[in-house]
Coordinates of C-alpha atoms and ligand atoms in Angstrom, one line a residue:
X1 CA 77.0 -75.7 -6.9
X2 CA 80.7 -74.6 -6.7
X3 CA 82.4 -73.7 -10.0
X4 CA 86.4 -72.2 -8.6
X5 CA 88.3 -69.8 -9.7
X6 CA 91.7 -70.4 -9.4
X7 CA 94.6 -68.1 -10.4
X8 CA 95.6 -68.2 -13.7
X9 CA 97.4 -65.3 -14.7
X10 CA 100.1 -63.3 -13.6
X11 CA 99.6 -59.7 -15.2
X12 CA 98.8 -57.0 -13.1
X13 CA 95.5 -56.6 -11.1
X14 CA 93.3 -53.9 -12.3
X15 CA 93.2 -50.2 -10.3
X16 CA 92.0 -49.6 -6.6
X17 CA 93.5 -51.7 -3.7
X18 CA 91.3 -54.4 -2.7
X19 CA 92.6 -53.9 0.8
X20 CA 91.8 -50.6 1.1
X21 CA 88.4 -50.9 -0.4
X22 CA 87.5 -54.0 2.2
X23 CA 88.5 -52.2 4.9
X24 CA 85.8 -49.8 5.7
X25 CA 83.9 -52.8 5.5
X26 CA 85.5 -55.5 8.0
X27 CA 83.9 -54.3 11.5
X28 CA 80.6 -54.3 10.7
X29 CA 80.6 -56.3 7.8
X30 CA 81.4 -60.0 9.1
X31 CA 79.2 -59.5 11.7
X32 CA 75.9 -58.9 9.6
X33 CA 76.8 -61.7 7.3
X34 CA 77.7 -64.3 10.6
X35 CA 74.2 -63.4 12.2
X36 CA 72.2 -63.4 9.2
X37 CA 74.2 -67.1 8.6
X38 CA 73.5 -68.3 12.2
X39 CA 69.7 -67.3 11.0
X40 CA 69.5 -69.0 7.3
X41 CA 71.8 -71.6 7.0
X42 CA 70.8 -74.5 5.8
X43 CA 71.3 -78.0 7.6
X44 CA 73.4 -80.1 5.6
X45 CA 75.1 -83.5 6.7
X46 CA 78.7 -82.4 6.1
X47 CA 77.5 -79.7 8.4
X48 CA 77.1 -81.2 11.4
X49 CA 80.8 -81.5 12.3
X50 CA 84.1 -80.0 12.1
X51 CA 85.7 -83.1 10.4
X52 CA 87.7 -82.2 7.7
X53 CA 87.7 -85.8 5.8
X54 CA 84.1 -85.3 5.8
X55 CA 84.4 -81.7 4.8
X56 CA 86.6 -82.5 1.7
X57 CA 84.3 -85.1 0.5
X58 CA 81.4 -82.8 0.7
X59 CA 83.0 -80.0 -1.0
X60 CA 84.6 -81.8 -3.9
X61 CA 81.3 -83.4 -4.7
X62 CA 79.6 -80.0 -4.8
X63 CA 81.7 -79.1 -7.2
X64 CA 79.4 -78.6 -10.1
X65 CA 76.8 -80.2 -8.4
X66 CA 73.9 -78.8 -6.6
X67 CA 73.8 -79.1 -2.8
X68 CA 69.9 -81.0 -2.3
X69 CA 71.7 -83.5 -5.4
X70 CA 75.0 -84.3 -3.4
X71 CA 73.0 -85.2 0.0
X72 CA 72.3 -88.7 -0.9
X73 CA 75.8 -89.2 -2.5
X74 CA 77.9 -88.0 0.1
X75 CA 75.4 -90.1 3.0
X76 CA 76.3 -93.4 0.8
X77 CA 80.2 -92.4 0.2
X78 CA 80.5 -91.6 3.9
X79 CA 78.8 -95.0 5.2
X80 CA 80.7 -96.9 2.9
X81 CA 83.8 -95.4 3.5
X82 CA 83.2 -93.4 7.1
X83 CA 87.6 -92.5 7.2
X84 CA 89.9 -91.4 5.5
X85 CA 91.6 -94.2 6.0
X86 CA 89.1 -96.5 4.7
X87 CA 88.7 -94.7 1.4
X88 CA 92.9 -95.0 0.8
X89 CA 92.2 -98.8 0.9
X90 CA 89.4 -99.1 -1.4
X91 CA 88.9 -100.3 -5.0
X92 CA 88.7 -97.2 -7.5
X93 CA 85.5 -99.4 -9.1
X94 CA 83.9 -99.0 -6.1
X95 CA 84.4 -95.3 -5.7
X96 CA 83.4 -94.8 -9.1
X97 CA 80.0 -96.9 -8.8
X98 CA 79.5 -94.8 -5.8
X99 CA 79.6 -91.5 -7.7
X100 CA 78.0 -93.0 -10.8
X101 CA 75.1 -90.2 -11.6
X102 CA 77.3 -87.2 -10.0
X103 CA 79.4 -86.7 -13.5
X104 CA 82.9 -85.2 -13.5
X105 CA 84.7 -88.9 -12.5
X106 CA 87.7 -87.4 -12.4
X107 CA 86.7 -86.0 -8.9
X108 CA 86.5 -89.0 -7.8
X109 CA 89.6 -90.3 -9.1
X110 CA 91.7 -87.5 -7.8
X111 CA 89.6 -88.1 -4.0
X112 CA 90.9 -91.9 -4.1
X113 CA 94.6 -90.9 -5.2
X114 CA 94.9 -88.3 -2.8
X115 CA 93.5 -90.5 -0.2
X116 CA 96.2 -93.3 -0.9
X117 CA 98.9 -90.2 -0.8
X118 CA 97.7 -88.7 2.5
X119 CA 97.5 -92.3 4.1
X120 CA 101.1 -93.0 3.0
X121 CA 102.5 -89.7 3.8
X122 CA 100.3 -88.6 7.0
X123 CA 98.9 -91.1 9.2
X124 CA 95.4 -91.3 6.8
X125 CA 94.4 -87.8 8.5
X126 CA 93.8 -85.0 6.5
X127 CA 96.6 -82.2 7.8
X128 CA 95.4 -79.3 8.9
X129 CA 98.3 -77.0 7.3
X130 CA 98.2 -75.9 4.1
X131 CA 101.5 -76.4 2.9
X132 CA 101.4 -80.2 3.3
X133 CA 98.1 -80.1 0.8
X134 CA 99.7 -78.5 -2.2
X135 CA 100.2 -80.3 -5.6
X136 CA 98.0 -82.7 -4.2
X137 CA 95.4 -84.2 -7.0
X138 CA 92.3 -82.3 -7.1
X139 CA 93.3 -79.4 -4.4
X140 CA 92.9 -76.7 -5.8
X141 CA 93.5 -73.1 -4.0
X142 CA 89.4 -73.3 -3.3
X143 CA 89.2 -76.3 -1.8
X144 CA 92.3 -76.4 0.2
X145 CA 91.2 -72.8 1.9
X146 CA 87.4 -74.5 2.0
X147 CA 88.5 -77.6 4.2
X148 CA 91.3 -75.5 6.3
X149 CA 88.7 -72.9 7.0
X150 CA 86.1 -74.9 7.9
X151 CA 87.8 -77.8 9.7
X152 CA 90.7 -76.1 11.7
X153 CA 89.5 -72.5 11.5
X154 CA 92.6 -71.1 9.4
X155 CA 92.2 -67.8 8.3
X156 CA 91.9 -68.8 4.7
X157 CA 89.5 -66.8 1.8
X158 CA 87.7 -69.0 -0.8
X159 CA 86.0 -67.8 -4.0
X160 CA 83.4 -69.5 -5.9
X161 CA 80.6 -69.2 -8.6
X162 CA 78.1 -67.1 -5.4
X163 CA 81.2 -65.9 -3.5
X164 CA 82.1 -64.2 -6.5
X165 CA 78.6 -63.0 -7.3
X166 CA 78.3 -61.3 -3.8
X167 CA 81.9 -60.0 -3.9
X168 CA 81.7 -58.8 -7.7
X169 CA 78.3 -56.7 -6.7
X170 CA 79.2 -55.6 -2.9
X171 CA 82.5 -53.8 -4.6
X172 CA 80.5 -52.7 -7.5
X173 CA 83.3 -54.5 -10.2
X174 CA 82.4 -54.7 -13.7
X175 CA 85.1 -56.8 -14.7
X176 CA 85.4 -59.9 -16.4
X177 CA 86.0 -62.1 -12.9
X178 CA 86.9 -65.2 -14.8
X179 CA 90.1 -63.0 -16.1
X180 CA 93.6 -63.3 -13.9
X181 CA 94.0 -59.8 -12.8
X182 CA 90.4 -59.5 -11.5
X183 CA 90.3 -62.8 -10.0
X184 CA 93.1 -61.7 -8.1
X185 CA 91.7 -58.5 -6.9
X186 CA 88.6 -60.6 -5.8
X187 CA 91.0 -63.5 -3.9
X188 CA 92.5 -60.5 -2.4
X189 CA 89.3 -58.6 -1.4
X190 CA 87.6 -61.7 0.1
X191 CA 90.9 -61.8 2.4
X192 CA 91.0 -58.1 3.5
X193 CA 87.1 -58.7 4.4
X194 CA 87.8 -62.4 6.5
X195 CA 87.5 -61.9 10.0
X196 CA 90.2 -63.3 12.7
X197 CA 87.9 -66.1 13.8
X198 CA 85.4 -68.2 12.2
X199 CA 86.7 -67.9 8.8
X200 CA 85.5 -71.2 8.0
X201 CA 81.6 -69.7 9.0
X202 CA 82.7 -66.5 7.0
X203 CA 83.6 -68.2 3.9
X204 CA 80.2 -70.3 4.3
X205 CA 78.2 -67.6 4.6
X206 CA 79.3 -66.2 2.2
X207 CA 78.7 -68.8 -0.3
X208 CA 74.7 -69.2 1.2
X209 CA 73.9 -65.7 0.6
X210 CA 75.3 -66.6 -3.1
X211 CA 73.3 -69.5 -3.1
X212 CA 69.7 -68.0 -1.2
X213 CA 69.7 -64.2 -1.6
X214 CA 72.0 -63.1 -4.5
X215 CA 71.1 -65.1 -7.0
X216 CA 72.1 -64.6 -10.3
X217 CA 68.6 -63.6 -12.2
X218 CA 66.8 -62.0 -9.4
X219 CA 69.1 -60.8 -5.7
X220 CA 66.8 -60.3 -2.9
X221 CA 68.4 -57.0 -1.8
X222 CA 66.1 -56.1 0.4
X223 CA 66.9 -59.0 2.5
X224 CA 70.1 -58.8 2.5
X225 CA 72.4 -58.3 5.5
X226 CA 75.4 -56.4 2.7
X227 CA 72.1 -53.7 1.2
X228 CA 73.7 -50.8 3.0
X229 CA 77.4 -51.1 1.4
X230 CA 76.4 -52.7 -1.7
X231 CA 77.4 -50.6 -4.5
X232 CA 75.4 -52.6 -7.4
X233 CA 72.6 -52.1 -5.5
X234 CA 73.2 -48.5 -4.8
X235 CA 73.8 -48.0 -8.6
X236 CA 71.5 -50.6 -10.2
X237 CA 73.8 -52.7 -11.1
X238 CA 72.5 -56.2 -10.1
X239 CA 71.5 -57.5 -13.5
X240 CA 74.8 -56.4 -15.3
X241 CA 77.4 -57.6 -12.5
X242 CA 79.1 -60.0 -12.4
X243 CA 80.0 -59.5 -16.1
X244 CA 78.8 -62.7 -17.9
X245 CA 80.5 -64.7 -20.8
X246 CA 77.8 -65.5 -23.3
X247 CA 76.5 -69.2 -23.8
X248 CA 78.3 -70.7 -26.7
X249 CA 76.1 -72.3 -28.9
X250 CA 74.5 -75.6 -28.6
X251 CA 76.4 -78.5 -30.8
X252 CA 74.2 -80.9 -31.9
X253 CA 75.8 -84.6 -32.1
X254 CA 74.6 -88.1 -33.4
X255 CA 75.2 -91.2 -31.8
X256 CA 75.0 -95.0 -32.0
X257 CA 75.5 -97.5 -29.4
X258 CA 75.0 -101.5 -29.9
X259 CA 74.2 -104.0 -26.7
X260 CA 75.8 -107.0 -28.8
X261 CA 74.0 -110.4 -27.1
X262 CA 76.2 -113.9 -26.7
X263 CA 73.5 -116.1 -24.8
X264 CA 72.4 -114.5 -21.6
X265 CA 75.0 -112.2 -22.1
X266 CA 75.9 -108.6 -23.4
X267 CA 79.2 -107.4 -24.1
X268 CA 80.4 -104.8 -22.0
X269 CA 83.8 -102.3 -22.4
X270 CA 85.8 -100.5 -20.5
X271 CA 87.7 -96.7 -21.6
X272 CA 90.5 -96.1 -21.1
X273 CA 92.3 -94.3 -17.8
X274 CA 92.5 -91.1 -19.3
X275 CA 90.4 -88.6 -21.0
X276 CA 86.3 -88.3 -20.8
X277 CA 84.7 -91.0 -17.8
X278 CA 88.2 -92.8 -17.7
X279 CA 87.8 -96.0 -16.7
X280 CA 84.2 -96.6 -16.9
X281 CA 82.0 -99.1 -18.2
X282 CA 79.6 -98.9 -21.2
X283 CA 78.3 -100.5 -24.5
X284 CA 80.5 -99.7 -27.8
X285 CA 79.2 -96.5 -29.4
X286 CA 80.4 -93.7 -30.9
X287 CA 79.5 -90.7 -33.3
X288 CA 77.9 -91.3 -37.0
X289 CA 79.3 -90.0 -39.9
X290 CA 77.6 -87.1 -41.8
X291 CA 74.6 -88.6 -43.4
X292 CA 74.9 -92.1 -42.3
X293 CA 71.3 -93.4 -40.8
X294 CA 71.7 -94.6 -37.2
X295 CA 71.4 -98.5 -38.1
X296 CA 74.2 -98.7 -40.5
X297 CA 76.1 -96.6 -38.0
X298 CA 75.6 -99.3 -35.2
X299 CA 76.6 -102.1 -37.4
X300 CA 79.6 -100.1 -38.5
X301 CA 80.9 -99.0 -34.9
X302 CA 80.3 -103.0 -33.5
X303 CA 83.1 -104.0 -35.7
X304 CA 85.1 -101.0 -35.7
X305 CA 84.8 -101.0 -31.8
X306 CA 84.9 -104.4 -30.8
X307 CA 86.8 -106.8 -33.8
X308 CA 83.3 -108.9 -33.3
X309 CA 81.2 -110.2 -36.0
X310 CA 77.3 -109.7 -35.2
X311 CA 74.0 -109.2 -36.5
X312 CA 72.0 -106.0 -35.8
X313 CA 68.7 -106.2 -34.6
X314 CA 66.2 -103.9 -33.6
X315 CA 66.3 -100.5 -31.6
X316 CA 66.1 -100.5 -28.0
X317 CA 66.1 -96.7 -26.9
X318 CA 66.8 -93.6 -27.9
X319 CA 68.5 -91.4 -25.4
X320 CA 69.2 -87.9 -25.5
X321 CA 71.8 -86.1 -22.9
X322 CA 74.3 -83.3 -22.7
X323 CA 77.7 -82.9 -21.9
X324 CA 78.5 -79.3 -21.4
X325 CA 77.9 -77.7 -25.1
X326 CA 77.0 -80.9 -26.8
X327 CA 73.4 -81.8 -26.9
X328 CA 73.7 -85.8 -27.8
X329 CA 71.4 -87.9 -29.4
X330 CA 72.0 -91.5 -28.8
X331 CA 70.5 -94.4 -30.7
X332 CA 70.7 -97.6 -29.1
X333 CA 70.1 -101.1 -31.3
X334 CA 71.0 -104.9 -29.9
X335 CA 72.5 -107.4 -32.3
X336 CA 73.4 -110.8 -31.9
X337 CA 77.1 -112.2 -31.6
X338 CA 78.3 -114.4 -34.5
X339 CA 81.8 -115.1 -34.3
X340 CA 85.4 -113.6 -33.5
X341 CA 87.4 -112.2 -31.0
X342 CA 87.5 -109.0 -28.9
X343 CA 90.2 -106.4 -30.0
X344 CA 90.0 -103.0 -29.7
X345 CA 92.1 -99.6 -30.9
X346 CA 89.9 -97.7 -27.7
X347 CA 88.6 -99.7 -25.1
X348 CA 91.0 -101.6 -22.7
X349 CA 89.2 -104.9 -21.8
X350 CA 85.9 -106.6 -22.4
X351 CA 83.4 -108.5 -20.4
X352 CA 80.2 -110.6 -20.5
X353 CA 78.0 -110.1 -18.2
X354 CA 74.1 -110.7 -17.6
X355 CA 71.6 -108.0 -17.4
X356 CA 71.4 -108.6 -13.7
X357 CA 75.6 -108.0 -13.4
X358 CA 75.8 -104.8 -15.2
X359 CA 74.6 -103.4 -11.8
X360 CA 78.4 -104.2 -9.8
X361 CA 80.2 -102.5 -13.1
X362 CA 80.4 -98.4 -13.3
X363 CA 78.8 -96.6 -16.0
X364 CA 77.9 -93.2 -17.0
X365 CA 74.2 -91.7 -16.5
X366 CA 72.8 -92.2 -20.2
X367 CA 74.8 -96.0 -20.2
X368 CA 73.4 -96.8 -17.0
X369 CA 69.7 -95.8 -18.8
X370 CA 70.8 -98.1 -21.1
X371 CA 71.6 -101.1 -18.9
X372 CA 68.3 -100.6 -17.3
X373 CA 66.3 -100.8 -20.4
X374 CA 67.9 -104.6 -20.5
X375 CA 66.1 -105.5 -17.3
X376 CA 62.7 -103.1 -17.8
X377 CA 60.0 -105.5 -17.5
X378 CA 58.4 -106.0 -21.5
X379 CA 61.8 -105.3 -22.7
X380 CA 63.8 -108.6 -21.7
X381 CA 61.7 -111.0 -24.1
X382 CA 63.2 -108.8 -27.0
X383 CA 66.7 -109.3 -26.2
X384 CA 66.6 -112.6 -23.9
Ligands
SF4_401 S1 72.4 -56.0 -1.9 FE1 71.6 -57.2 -3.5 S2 73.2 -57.2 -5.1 FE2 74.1 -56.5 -3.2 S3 75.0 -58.3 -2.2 FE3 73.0 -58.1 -1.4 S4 71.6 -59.3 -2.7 FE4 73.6 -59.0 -3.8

């Protein structure tokens, strides 16, 4: 799982010269790390070649996503759309439904626009210089150094949630890395340490000692190829570094959705193309109010959400999911259509569709849980 760090402030970086601290380090040091790499990495599909389409899809679904999760993903993304080329051209439906279950849509969305851009602009090949990849949707200074490194071999650094954790506790720093001036000591360090060839192997390695041997409860230091120049582990410093942000508290919210039934039928919405899972499909619902029970809150939101008339019925589910702080619990009811038509403040368009054609739409994990509930065997008689 990739979280970046990108650049965000431009105040000084904190004493001692990166530079001169890597340097004592860069003969011997790239060398340990590449043969311990050649020894431990693990086989991935977006490992097997240099190509840096395939590349940039892999590493903008890890973002945030663990590596076994993505292998499926990115094996269905890349058969369905095996060029860049092919994913310029396609339907942004499509390439949401494909991601459906990976979370953070707006990767996706920024994949497909830069796509269209790069096909317009540069034959549909992904360019293999980094000025031609800036301002580009979604590419940030991680994952345009990730792709150049790895695909064209361009002596590029990269830092990440475990390249971070190894630099932060090889150089013994104790400060806050998701601050600007440590950030840039760090971008600058994991520079000064790159070797003149194979950065793209360099940066990966990196990264898989993160991921296999300096982990962040438990670093298996006496495995590692960095022991002998680590200073954390010369001074005991594993647990403390990198210096962590405490977990803000859980917020607990209540929810109601409504599967409203005309026939064969359920009504189904789609959000708007901005703000959280733009453009997706789902079933009206939204928060309750404080102290109102879930049921009046369902009948409540089907008008407020829709402009429709219906009768509520009987609960279907309850579903329970988080989205980063928010631990969400999410009552699900069907009622019956009775009259009027769809307007909505929120959603942009409506649509009926059967059970069996919620498949073709794209919805978010807990929706998706929902729609199957319509077609669970012992559950159609209720609704249908
Ligand atoms: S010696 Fe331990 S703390 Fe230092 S980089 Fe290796 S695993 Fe991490």
């Amino acid at each position: 799982m990739q979280q970046h760090l990108g650049l965000k402030s431009d105040r000084a970086a904190p004493a001692g010269d990166p530079v001169d601290a890597a340097a004592p380090l860069r003969r011997r040091l790239p060398r340990r790390l590449l043969d311990w790499f050649a020894r431990n990495r693990r086989e991935f599909p977006w490992r097997r070649d240099r190509d840096a389409y395939r590349i940039w899809v892999s590493e903008v679904m890890l973002q945030q996503t663990q590596a076994a999760a993505v292998i499926p993903y990115f094996e269905r993304f890349l058969r369905t759309f095996p060029t860049l080329a092919d994913l310029a051209a396609a339907d942004e439906q499509d390439v949401l439904r494909l991601w459906e279950g990976l979370g953070y849509y707006r990767r996706a969305r920024d994949l497909l626009r830069t796509a269209r851009l790069l096909a317009a602009t540069n034959g549909g090949r992904f360019p293999d210089q980094l000025a031609a990849l800036h301002g580009l949707p979604g590419l940030g200074r991680y994952t345009r150094n990730a792709v150049l490194s790895q695909a064209f071999d361009r002596r590029l650094p990269i830092l990440e949630a475990n390249s971070v954790r190894v630099l932060t506790r090889l150089f013994g720093r104790t400060g806050d890395p998701r601050r600007g001036p440590e950030q840039r000591w760090l971008w600058a360090a994991a520079e000064a340490l790159l070797p003149s060839r194979r950065a793209g192997d360099f940066n990966q390695a990196l990264m898989e000692l993160g991921a296999l041997v300096c982990t962040p409860a438990a670093p298996r230091c006496e495995g590692c190829p960095l022991a002998e120049d680590c200073v954390a582990r010369r001074l005991g410093l594993q647990t403390v570094i990198p210096a962590r942000k405490p977990k803000p508290a859980p917020t607990l919210v209540r929810e109601a959705a409504v599967v409203i039934r005309r026939g064969e039928q359920v009504l189904l919405l789609q959000r708007p193309p901005d703000g959280r899972w733009a453009s997706l499909w789902e079933f009206p619902h939204g928060s309750l109010v404080e102290g109102e029970a879930p049921d009046e809150g369902a009948a409540r939101l089907l008008h407020e959400l829709t402009g429709l008339q219906g009768r509520l019925g009987s609960e279907l589910i309850t579903l329970r999911h988080s989205v980063t702080r928010f631990r969400i619990t999410l009552v699900c009811f069907e009622a019956e259509y009775l009259a009027g038509d769809f307007h909505s403040a929120f959603y942009c368009q409506a649509v009926w569709a059967t059970p069996a054609e919620l498949s073709a739409y794209a919805v978010s994990s807990p929706q998706r849980r929902l729609a199957k509930v319509l077609t669970a065997a012992g559950r159609q008689g209720r609704l249908f």
